[in-house]
mmCIF file of C-alpha atoms in Angstrom:
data_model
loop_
_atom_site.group_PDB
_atom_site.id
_atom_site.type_symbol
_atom_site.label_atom_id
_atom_site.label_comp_id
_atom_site.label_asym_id
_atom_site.label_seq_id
_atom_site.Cartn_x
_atom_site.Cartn_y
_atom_site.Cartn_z
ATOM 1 C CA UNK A 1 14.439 3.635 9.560
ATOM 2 C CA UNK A 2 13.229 3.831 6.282
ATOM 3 C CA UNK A 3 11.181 6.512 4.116
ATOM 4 C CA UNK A 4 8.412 5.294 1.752
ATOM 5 C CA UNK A 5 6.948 8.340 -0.608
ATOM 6 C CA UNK A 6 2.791 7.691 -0.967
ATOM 7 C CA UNK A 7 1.864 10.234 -4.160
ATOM 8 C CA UNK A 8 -2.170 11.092 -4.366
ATOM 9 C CA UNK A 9 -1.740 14.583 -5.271
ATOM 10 C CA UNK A 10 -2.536 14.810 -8.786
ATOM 11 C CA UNK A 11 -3.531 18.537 -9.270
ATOM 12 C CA UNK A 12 -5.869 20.073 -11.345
ATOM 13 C CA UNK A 13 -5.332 21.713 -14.327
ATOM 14 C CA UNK A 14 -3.925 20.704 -17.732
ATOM 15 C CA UNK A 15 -3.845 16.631 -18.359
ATOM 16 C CA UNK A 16 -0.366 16.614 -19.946
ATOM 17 C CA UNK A 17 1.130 18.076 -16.750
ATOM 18 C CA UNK A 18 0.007 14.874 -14.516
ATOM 19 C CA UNK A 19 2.454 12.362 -16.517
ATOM 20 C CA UNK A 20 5.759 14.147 -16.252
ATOM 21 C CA UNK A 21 4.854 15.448 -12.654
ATOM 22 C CA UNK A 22 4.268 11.979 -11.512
ATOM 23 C CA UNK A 23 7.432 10.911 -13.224
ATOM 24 C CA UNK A 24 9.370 13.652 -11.442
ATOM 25 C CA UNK A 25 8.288 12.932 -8.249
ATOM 26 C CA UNK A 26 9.029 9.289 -8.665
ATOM 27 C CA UNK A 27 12.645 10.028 -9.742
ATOM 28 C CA UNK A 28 13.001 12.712 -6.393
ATOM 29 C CA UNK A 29 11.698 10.111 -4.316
ATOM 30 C CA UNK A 30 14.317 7.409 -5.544
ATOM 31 C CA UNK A 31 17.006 10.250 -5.851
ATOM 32 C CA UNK A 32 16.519 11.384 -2.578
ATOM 33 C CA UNK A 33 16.755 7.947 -0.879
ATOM 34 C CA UNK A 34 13.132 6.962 -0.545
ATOM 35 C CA UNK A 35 12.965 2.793 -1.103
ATOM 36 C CA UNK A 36 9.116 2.366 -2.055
ATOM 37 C CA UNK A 37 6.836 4.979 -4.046
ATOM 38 C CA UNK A 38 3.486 4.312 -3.626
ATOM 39 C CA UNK A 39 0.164 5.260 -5.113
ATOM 40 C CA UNK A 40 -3.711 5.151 -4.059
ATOM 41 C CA UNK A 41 -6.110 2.408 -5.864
ATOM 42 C CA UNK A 42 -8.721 5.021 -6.403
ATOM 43 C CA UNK A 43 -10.669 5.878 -9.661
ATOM 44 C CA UNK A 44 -12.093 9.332 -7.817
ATOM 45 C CA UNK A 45 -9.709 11.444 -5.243
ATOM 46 C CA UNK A 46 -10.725 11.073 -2.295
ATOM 47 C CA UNK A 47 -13.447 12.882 -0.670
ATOM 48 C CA UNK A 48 -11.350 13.453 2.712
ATOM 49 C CA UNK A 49 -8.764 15.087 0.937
ATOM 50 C CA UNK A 50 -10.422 16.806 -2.225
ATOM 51 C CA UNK A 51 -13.017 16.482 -4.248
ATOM 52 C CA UNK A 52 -14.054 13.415 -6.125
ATOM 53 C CA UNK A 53 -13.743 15.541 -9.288
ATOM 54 C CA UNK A 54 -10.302 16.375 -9.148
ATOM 55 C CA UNK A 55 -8.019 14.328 -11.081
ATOM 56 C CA UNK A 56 -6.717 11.164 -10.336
ATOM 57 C CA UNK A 57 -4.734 8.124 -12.160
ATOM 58 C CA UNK A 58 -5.403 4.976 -12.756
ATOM 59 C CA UNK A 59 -3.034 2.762 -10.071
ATOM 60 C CA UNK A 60 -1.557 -0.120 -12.392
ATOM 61 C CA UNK A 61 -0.703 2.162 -15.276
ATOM 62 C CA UNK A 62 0.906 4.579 -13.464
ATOM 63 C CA UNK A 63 2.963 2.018 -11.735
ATOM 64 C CA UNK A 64 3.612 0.438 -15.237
ATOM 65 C CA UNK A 65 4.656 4.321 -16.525
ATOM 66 C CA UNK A 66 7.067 4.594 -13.507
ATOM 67 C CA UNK A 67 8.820 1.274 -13.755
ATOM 68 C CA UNK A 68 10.266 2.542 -16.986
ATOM 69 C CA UNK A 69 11.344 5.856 -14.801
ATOM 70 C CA UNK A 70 12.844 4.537 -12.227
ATOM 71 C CA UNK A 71 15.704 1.997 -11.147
ATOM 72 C CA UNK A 72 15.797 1.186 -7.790
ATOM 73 C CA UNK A 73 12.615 1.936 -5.882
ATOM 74 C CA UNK A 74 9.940 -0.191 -4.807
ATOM 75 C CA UNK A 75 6.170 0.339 -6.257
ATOM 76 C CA UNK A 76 3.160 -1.072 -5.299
ATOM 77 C CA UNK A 77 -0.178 0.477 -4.638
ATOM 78 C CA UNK A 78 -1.116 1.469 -0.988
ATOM 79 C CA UNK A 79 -3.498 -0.378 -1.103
ATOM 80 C CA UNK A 80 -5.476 -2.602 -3.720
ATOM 81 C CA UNK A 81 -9.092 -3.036 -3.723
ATOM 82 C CA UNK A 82 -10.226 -6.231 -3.509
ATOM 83 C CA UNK A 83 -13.623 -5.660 -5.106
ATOM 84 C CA UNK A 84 -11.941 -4.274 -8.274
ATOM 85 C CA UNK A 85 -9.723 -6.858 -10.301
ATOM 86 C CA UNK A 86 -10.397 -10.470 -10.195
ATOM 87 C CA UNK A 87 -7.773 -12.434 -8.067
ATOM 88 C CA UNK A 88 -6.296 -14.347 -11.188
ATOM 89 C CA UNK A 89 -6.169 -11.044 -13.156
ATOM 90 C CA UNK A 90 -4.649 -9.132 -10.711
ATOM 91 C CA UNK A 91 -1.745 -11.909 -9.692
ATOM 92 C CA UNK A 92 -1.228 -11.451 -13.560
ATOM 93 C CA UNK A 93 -0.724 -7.995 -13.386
ATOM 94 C CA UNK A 94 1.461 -7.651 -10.374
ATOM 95 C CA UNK A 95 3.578 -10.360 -11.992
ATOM 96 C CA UNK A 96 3.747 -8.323 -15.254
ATOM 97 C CA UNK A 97 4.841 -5.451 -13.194
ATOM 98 C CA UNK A 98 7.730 -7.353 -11.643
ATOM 99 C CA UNK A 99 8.617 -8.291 -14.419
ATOM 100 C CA UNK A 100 9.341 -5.013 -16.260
ATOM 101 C CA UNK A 101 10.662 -3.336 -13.118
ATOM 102 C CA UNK A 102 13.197 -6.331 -12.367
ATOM 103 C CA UNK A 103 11.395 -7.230 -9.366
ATOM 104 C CA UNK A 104 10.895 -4.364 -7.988
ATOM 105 C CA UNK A 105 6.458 -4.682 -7.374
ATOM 106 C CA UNK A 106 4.616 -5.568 -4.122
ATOM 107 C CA UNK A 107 1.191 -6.917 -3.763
ATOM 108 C CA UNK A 108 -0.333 -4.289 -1.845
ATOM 109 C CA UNK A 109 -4.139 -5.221 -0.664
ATOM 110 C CA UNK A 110 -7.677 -4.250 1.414
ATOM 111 C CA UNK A 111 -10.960 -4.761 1.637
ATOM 112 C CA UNK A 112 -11.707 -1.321 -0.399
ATOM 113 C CA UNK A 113 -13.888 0.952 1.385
ATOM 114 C CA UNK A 114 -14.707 3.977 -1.179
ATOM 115 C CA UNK A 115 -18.618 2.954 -2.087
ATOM 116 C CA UNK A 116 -19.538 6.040 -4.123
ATOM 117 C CA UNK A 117 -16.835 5.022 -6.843
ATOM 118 C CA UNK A 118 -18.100 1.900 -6.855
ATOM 119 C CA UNK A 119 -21.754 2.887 -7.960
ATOM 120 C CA UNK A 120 -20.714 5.233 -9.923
ATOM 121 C CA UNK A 121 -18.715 3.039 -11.993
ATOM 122 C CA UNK A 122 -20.721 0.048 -11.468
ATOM 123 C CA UNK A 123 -18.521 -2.185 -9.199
ATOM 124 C CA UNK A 124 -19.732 -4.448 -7.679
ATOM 125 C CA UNK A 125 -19.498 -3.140 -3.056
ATOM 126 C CA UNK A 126 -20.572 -6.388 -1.230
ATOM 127 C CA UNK A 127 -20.768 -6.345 2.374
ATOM 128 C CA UNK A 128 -17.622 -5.598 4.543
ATOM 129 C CA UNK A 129 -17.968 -9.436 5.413
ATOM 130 C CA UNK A 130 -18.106 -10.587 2.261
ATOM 131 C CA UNK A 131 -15.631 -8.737 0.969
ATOM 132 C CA UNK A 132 -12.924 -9.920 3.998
ATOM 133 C CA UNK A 133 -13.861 -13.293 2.612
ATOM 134 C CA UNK A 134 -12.602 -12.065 -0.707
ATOM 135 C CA UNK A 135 -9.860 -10.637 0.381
ATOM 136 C CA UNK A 136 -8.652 -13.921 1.988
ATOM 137 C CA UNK A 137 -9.105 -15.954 -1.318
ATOM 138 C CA UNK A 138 -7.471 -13.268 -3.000
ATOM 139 C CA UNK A 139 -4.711 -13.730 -1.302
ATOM 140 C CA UNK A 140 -4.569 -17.672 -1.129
ATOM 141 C CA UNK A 141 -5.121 -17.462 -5.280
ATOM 142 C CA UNK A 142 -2.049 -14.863 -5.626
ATOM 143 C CA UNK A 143 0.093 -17.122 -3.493
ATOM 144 C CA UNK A 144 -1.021 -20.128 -5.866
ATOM 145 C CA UNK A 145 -0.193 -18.348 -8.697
ATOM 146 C CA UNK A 146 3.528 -17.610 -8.059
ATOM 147 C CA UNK A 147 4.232 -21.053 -6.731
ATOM 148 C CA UNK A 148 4.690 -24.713 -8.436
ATOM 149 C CA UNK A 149 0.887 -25.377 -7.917
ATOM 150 C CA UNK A 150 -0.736 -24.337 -11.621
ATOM 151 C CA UNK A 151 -3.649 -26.344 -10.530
ATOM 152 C CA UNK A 152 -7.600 -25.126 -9.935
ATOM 153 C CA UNK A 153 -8.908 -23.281 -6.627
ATOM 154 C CA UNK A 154 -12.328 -23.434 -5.276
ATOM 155 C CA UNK A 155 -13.242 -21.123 -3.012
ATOM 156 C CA UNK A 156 -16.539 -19.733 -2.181
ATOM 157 C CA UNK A 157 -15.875 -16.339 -4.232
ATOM 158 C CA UNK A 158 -14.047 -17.412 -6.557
ATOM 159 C CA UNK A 159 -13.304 -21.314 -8.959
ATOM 160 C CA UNK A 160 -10.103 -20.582 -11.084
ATOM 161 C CA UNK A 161 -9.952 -23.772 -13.749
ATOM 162 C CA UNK A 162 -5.894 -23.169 -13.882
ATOM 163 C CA UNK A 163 -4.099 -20.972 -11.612
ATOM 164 C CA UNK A 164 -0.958 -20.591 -14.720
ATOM 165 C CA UNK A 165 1.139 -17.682 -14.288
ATOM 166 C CA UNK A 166 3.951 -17.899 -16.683
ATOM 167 C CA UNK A 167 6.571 -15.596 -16.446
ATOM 168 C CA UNK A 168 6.697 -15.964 -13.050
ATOM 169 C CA UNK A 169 7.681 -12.970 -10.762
ATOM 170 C CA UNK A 170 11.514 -11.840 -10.754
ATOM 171 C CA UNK A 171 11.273 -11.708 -6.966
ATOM 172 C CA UNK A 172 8.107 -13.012 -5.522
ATOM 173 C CA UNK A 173 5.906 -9.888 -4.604
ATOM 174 C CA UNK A 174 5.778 -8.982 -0.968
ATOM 175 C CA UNK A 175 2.462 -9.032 0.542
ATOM 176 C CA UNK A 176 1.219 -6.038 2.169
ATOM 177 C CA UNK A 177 -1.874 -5.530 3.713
ATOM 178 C CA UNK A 178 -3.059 -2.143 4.914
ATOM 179 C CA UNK A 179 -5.455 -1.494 7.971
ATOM 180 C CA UNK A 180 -5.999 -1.922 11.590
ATOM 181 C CA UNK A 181 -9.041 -4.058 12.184
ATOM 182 C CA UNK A 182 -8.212 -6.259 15.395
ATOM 183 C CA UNK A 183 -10.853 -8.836 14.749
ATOM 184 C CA UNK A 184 -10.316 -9.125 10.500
ATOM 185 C CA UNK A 185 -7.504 -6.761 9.334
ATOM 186 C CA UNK A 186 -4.693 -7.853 11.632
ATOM 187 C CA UNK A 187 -5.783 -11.701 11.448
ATOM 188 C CA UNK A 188 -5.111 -11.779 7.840
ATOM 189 C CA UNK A 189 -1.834 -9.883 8.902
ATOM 190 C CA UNK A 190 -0.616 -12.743 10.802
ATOM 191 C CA UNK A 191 -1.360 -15.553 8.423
ATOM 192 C CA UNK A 192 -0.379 -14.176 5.041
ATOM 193 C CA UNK A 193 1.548 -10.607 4.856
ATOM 194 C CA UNK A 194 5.089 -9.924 4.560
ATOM 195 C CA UNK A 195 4.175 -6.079 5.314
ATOM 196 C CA UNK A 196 1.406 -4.464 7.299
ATOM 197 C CA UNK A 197 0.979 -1.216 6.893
ATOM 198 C CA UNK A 198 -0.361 0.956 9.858
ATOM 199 C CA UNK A 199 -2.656 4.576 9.384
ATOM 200 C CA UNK A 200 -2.489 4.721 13.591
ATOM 201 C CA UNK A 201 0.206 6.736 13.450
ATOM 202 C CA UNK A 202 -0.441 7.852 17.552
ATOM 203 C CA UNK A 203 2.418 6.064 19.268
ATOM 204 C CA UNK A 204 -0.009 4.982 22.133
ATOM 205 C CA UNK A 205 -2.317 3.280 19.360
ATOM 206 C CA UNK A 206 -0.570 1.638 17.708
ATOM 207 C CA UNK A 207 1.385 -0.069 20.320
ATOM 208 C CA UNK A 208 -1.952 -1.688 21.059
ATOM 209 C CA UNK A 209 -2.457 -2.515 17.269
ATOM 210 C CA UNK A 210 0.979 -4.269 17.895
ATOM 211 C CA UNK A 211 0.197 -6.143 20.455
ATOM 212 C CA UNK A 212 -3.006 -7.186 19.034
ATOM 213 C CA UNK A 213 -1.132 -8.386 15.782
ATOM 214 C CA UNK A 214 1.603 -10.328 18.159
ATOM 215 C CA UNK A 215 -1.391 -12.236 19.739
ATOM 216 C CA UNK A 216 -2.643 -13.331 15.959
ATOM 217 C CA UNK A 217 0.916 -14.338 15.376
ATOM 218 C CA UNK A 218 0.955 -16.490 18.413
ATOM 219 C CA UNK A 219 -2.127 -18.505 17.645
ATOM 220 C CA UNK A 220 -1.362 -19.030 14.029
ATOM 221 C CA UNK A 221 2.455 -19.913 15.191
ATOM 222 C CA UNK A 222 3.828 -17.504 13.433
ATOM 223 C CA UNK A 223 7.115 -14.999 14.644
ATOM 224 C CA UNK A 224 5.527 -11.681 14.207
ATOM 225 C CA UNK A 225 9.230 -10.639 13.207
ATOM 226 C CA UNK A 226 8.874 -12.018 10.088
ATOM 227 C CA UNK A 227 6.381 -9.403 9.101
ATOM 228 C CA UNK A 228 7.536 -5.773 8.530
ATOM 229 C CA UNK A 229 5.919 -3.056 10.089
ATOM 230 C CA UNK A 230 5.111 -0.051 8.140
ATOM 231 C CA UNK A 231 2.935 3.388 9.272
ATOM 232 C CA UNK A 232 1.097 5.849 7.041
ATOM 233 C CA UNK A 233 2.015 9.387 8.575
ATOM 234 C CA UNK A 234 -0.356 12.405 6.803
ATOM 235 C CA UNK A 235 1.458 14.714 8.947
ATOM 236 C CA UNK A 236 3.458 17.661 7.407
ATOM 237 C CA UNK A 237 6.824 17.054 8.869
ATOM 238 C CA UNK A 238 8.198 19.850 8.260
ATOM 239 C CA UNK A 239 5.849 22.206 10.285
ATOM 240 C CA UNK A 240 7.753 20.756 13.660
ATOM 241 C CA UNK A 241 10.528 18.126 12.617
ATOM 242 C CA UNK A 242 11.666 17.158 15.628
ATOM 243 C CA UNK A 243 8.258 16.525 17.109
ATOM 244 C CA UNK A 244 7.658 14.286 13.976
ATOM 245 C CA UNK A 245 10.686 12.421 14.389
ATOM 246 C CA UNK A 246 10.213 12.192 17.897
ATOM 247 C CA UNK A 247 7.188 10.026 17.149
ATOM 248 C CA UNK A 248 9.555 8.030 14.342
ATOM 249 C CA UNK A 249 11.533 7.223 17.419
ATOM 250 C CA UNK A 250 8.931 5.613 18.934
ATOM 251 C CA UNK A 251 7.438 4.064 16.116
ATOM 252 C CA UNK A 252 11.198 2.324 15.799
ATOM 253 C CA UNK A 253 10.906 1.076 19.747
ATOM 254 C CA UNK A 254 7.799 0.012 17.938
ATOM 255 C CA UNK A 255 9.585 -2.671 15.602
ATOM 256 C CA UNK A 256 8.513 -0.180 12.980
ATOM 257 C CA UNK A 257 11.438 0.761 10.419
ATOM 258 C CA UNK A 258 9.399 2.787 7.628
ATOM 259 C CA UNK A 259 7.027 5.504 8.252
ATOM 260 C CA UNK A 260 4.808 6.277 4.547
ATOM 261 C CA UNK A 261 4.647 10.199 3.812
ATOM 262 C CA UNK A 262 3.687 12.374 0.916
ATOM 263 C CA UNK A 263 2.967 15.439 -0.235
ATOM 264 C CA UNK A 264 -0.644 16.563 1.416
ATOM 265 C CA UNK A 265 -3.619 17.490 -0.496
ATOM 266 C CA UNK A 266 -3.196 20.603 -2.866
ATOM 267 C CA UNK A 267 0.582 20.943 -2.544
ATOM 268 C CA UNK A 268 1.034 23.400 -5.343
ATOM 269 C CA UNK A 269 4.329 21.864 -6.066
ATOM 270 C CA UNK A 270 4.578 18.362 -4.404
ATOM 271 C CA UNK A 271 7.531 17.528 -6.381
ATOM 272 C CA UNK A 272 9.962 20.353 -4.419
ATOM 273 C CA UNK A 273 8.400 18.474 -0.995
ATOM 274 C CA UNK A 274 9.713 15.370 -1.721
ATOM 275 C CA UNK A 275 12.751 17.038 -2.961
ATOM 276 C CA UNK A 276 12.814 18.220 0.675
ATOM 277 C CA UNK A 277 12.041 14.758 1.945
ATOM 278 C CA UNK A 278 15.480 13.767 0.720
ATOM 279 C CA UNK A 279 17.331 16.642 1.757
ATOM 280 C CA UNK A 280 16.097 17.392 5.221
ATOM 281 C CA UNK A 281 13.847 14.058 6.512
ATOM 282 C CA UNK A 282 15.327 11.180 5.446
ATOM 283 C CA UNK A 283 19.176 11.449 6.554
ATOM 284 C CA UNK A 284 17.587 12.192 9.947
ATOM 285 C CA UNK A 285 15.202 9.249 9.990
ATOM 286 C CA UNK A 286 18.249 6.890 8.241
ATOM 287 C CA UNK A 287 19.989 8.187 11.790
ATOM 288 C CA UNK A 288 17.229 6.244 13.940
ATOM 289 C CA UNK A 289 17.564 2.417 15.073
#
């Protein structure tokens, strides 16, 4: 089993703080033998864990910042917003990330959800529908993009003239999709992600979500073994550790072999807690099969 660190902690107070404490807790979590560091694709915190005016980072430039501060770790964004980069524009970015971290990005994306920052910036929030249908072209265009096929795509959403993406990735990105809609979420799963990640992090739940995905997998004809399974844990693990990693035991009989943590909301020093992660949580969790 594996550890992911997911960073959305960026605390208030002075602005010249939030570079170098992002960079140190980038550098614990790769230190400490975390593979992936991931952040939120938010332009406002989020409201269930703080306040929309607290501070928070732009994804893509922070994972840009941290490819030049780290070595070995994955980084990808947990998870992209359709609705806020066109499809061509964001394969190009991704790419460009790969690039400079020697192949060390992932295409992490969802339907986006967070409507107030959209108004208040002045995205555009279609209907959950509509932007499913976005998401699926999204990810047909990205796929376009890092193959041989440099030709045009028509799609309902979106009519790219050229789909040229030159360098190519380093390693091409995996695909992960986030959620656990049985009827939308976990289709799109099936036919196109390398990684899903899970927020059911119940046991009982989310052997149903897995069972749901295996039945997409079986009518597309696809081995659901092919696709990583991943789970978001908000949990502090260190207020009863081996209740938590009783649950990472059964998230392994699961097929699961990463479970997503990070500091929670307000950590006054979120840096020492994934210090900890290294030290106490993940030779434990390396332990389980």
């Amino acid at each position: 089993m594996e550890l992911g660190v997911h960073f959305i902690d960026f605390l208030p107070g002075d602005p010249a703080r939030l570079g170098p404490t992002l960079a140190d807790a980038a550098k614990a979590a790769e230190q400490g033998g975390a593979t992936m560091f991931t952040l939120a694709d938010h332009f406002f915190q989020m409201e269930s864990v703080g306040r929309a005016e607290d501070p928070f980072l732009e994804g893509y430039t922070s994972l840009g910042f941290l490819a030049a501060q780290t070595a070995t770790i994955d980084l990808t964004l947990l998870v992209t917003g359709v609705t806020y980069r066109y499809p061509g524009v964001l394969a190009k970015t991704v790419t460009t990330l790969d690039v400079l971290s020697q192949g060390r990005s992932m295409l992490g994306l969802g339907a986006a959800w967070y409507e107030r920052e959209h108004a208040a910036l002045g995205v555009p929030y279609p209907a959950l529908r509509t932007r499913f249908e976005m998401l699926e072209e999204t990810l047909q265009i990205c796929l376009q993009m890092w193959s041989d096929d440099d030709g045009p795509y028509d799609g309902k959403h979106y009519r790219l003239a050229e789909t040229l993406c030159v360098p190519q990735p380093i390693r091409r990105p995996p695909i992960l999709i986030g959620g656990d809609g049985e009827k939308k979420t976990l289709r799109l799963v099936a036919r196109y992600a390398d990684v899903w990640n899970s927020t059911t992090s119940d046991p009982d739940w989310l052997s149903r979500k897995v069972d749901v995905l295996h039945r997409h997998c079986e009518a597309v004809g696809r081995d659901p073994g092919q696709i990583r399974k991943t789970v978001g844990v908000l949990a502090d693990p260190f207020e009863d550790p081996d209740g938590y990693l009783r649950n990472v035991e059964r998230y392994a009989e699961l097929g699961v072999d990463m479970i997503n943590v990070g500091p929670l909301p307000a950590n006054p020093d979120p840096v020492g807690f994934i210090r900890r992660l290294g030290d106490e949580l993940v030779p434990r969790i390396a332990q389980i099969a």
